[in-house]
Rosetta silent file (secondary structure, phi, psi, omega in degrees, C-alpha in Angstrom):
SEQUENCE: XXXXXXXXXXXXXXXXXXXXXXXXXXXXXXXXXXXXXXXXXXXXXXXXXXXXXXXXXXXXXXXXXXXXXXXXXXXXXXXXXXXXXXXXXXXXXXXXXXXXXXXXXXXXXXXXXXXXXXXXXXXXXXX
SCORE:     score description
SCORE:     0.000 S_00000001
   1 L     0.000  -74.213  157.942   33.444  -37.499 -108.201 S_00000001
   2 H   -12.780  -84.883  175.415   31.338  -37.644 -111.609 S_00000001
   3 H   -33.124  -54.384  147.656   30.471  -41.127 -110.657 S_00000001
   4 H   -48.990  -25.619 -167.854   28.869  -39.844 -106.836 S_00000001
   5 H  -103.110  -42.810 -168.664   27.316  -36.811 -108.751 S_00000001
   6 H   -97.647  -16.812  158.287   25.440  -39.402 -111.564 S_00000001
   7 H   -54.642 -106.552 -154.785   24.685  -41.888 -108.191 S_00000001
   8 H   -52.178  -20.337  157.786   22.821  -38.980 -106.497 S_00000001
   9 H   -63.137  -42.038 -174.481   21.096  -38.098 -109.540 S_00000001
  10 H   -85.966  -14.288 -165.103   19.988  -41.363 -110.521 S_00000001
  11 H   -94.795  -45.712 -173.082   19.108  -42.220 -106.997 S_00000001
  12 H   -71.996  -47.382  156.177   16.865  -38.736 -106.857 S_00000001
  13 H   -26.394  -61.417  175.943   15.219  -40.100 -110.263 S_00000001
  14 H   -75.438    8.586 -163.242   14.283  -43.457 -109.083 S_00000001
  15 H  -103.511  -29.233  169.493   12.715  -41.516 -105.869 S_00000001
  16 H   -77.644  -56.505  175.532   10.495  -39.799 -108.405 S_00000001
  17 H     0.080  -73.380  174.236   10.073  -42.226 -110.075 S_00000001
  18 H   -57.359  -30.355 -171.521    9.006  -44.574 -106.982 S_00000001
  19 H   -96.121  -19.707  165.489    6.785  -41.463 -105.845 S_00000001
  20 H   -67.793  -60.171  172.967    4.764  -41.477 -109.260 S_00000001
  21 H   -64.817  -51.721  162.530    3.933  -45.026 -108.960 S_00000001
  22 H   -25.450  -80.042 -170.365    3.330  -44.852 -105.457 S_00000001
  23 H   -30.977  -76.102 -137.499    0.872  -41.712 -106.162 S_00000001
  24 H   -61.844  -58.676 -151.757   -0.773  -43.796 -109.159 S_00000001
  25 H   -50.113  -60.293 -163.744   -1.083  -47.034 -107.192 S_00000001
  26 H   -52.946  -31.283  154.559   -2.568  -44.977 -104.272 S_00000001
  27 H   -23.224  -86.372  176.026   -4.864  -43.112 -106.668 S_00000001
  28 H    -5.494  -93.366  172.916   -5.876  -46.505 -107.943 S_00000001
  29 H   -24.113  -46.087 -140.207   -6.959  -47.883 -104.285 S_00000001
  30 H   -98.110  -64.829  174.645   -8.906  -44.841 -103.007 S_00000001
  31 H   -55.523   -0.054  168.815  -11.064  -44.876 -106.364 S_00000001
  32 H   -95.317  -48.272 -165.446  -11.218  -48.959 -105.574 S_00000001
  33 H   -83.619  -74.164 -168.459  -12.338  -48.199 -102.033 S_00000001
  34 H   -42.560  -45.131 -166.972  -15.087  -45.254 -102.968 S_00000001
  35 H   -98.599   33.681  173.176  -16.758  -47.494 -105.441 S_00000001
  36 H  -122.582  -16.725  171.010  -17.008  -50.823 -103.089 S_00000001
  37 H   -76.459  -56.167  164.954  -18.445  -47.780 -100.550 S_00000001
  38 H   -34.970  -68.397 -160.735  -21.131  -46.594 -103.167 S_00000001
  39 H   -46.798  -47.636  156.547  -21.679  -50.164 -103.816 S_00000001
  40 H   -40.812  -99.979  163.575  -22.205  -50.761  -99.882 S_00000001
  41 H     4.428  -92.708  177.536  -24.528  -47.728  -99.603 S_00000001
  42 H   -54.965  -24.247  127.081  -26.462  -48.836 -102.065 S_00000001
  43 H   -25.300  -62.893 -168.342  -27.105  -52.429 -100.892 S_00000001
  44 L   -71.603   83.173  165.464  -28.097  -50.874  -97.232 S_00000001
  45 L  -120.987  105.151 -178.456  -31.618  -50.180  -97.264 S_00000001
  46 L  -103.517  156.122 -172.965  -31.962  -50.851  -93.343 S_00000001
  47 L   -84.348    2.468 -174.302  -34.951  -48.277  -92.344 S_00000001
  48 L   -90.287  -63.525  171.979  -32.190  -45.987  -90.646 S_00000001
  49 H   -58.648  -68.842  179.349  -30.845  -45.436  -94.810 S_00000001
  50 H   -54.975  -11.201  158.169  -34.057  -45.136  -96.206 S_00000001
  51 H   -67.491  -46.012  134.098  -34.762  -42.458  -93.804 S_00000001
  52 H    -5.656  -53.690 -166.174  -31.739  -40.882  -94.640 S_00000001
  53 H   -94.051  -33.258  176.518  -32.374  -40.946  -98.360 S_00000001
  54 H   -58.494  -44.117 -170.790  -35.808  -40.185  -97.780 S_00000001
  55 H   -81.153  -86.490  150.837  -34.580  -37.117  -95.850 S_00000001
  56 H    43.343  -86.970  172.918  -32.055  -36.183  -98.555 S_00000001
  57 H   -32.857  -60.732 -138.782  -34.673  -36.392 -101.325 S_00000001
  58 H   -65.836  -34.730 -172.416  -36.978  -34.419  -99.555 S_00000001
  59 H   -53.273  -59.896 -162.032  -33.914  -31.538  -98.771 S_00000001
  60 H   -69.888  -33.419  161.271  -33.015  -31.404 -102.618 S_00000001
  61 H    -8.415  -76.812 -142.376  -36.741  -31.289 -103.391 S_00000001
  62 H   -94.732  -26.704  170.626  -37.434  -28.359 -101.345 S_00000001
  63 H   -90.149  -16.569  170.330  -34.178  -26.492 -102.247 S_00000001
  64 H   -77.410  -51.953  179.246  -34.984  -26.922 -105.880 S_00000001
  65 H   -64.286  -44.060  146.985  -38.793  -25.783 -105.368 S_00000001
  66 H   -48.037  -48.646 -174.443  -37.350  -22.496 -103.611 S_00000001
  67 H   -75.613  -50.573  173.209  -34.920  -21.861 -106.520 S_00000001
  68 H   -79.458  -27.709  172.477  -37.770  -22.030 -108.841 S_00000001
  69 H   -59.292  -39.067 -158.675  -40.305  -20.122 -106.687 S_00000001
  70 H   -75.218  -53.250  179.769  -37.558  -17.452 -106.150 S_00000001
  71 H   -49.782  -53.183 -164.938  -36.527  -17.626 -110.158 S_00000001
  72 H   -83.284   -9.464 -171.465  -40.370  -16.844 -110.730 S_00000001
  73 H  -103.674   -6.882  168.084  -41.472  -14.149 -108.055 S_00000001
  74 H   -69.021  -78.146  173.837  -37.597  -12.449 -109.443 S_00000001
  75 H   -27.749  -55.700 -157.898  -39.293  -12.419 -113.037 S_00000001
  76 H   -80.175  -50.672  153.747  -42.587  -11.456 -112.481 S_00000001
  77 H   -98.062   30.466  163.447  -41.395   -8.693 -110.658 S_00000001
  78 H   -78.062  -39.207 -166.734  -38.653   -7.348 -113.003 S_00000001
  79 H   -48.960  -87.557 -176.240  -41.760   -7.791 -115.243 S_00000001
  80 H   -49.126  -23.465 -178.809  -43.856   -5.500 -113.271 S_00000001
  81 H   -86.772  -24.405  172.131  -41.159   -2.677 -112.322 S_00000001
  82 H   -52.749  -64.124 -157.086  -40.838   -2.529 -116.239 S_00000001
  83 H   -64.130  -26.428  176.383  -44.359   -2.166 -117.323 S_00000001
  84 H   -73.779  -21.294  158.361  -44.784    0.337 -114.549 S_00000001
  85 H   -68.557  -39.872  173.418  -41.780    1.881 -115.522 S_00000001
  86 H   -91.517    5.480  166.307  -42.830    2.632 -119.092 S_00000001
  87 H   -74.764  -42.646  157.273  -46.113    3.508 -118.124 S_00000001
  88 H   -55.176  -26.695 -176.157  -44.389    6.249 -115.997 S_00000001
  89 H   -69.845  -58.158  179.811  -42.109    7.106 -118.977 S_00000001
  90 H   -62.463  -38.822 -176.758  -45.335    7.707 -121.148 S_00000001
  91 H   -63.533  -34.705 -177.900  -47.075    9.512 -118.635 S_00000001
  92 H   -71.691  -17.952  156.972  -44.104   12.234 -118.076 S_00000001
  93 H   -47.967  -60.830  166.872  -43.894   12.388 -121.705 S_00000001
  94 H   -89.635   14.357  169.603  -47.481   13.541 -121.815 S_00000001
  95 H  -111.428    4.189 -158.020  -47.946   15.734 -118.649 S_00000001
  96 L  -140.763  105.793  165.887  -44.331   17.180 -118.839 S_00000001
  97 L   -33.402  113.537  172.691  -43.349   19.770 -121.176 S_00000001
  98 L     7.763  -51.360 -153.040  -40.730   19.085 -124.130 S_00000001
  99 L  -117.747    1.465  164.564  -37.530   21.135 -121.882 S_00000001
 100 L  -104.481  -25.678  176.203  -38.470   19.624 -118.726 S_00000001
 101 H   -55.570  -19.897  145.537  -38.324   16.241 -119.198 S_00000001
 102 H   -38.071  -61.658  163.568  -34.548   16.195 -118.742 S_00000001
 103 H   -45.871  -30.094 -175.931  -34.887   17.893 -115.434 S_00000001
 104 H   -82.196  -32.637 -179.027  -37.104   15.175 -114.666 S_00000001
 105 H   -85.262  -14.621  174.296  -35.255   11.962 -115.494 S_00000001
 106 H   -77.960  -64.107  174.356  -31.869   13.651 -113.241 S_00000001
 107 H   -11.018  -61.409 -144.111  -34.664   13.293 -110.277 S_00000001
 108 H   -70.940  -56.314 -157.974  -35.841    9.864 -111.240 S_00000001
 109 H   -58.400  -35.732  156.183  -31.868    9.003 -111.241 S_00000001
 110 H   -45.261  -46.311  165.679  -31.515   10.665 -108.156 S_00000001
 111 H   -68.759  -44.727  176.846  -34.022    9.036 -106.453 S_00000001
 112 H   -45.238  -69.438 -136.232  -32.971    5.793 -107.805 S_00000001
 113 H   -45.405  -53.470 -179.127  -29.614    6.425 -107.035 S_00000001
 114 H   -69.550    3.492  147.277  -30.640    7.033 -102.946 S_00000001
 115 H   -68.515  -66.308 -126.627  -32.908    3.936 -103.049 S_00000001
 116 H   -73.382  -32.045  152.877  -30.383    1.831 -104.339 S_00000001
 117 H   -16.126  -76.469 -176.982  -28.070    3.414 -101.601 S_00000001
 118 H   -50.878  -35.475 -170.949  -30.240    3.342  -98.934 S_00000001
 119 H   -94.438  -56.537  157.978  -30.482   -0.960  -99.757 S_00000001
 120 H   -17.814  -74.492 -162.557  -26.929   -1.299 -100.556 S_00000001
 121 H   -58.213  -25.558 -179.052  -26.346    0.022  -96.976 S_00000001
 122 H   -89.417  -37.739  176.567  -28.852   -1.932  -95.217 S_00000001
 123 H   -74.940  -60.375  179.102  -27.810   -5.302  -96.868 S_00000001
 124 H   -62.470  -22.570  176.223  -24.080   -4.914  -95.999 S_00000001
 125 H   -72.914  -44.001  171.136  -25.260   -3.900  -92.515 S_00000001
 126 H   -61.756   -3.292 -175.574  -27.155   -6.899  -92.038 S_00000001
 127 L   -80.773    0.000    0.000  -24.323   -9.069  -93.449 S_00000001
């Protein structure tokens, strides 16, 4: 009984075993096979591929050139809602008496807050 109990053990061992090397060889191949496909690729410039690569190019280009236009009109105006923010900040300092300016910035947050609502609500609607 022992002897059938270390048999089915050892037999379930050499099946990992067998399934590790398997795995590895097949590993092996498929990273053998991708880089004789790069290698292909790159050899093939038939005017069908260079269109291809051409189009490619032009895609990551133009998705890059967005990402920076986007990056810079995002800046400039975080920029601009600033300086216009502290220009508003100074002016209610100096048109708005010492004990009101509290009253005044729970507005401003109010109003933010039903902008930011109001956008919130409109963006998830449109999703």
């Amino acid at each position: 009984m022992e002897k059938q109990i270390l048999d089915v053990l050892n037999a379930g061992l050499g099946l990992i075993k067998a399934g590790q090397e398997g795995l590895g060889k097949a590993k092996a191949d498929l990273e053998k096979t991708y880089l004789e496909l790069v290698t292909k690729g790159a050899a093939d410039n038939s005017e069908a591929t260079v269109k291809i690569r051409e189009t490619v190019d032009k895609v990551i280009n133009d998705i890059k050139e967005v990402t920076s236009v986007a990056g810079k009109n995002y800046e400039e105006t975080r920029s601009k809602i600033i300086e216009n923010y502290n220009k508003i900040t100074e002016e209610i300092k100096n048109k708005i008496p010492e004990g009101q300016i509290e009253a005044v910035k729970a507005k401003i947050n109010e109003v933010a807050e039903a902008i930011k609502n109001t956008t919130s609500g409109k963006a998830a609607a449109s999703k």
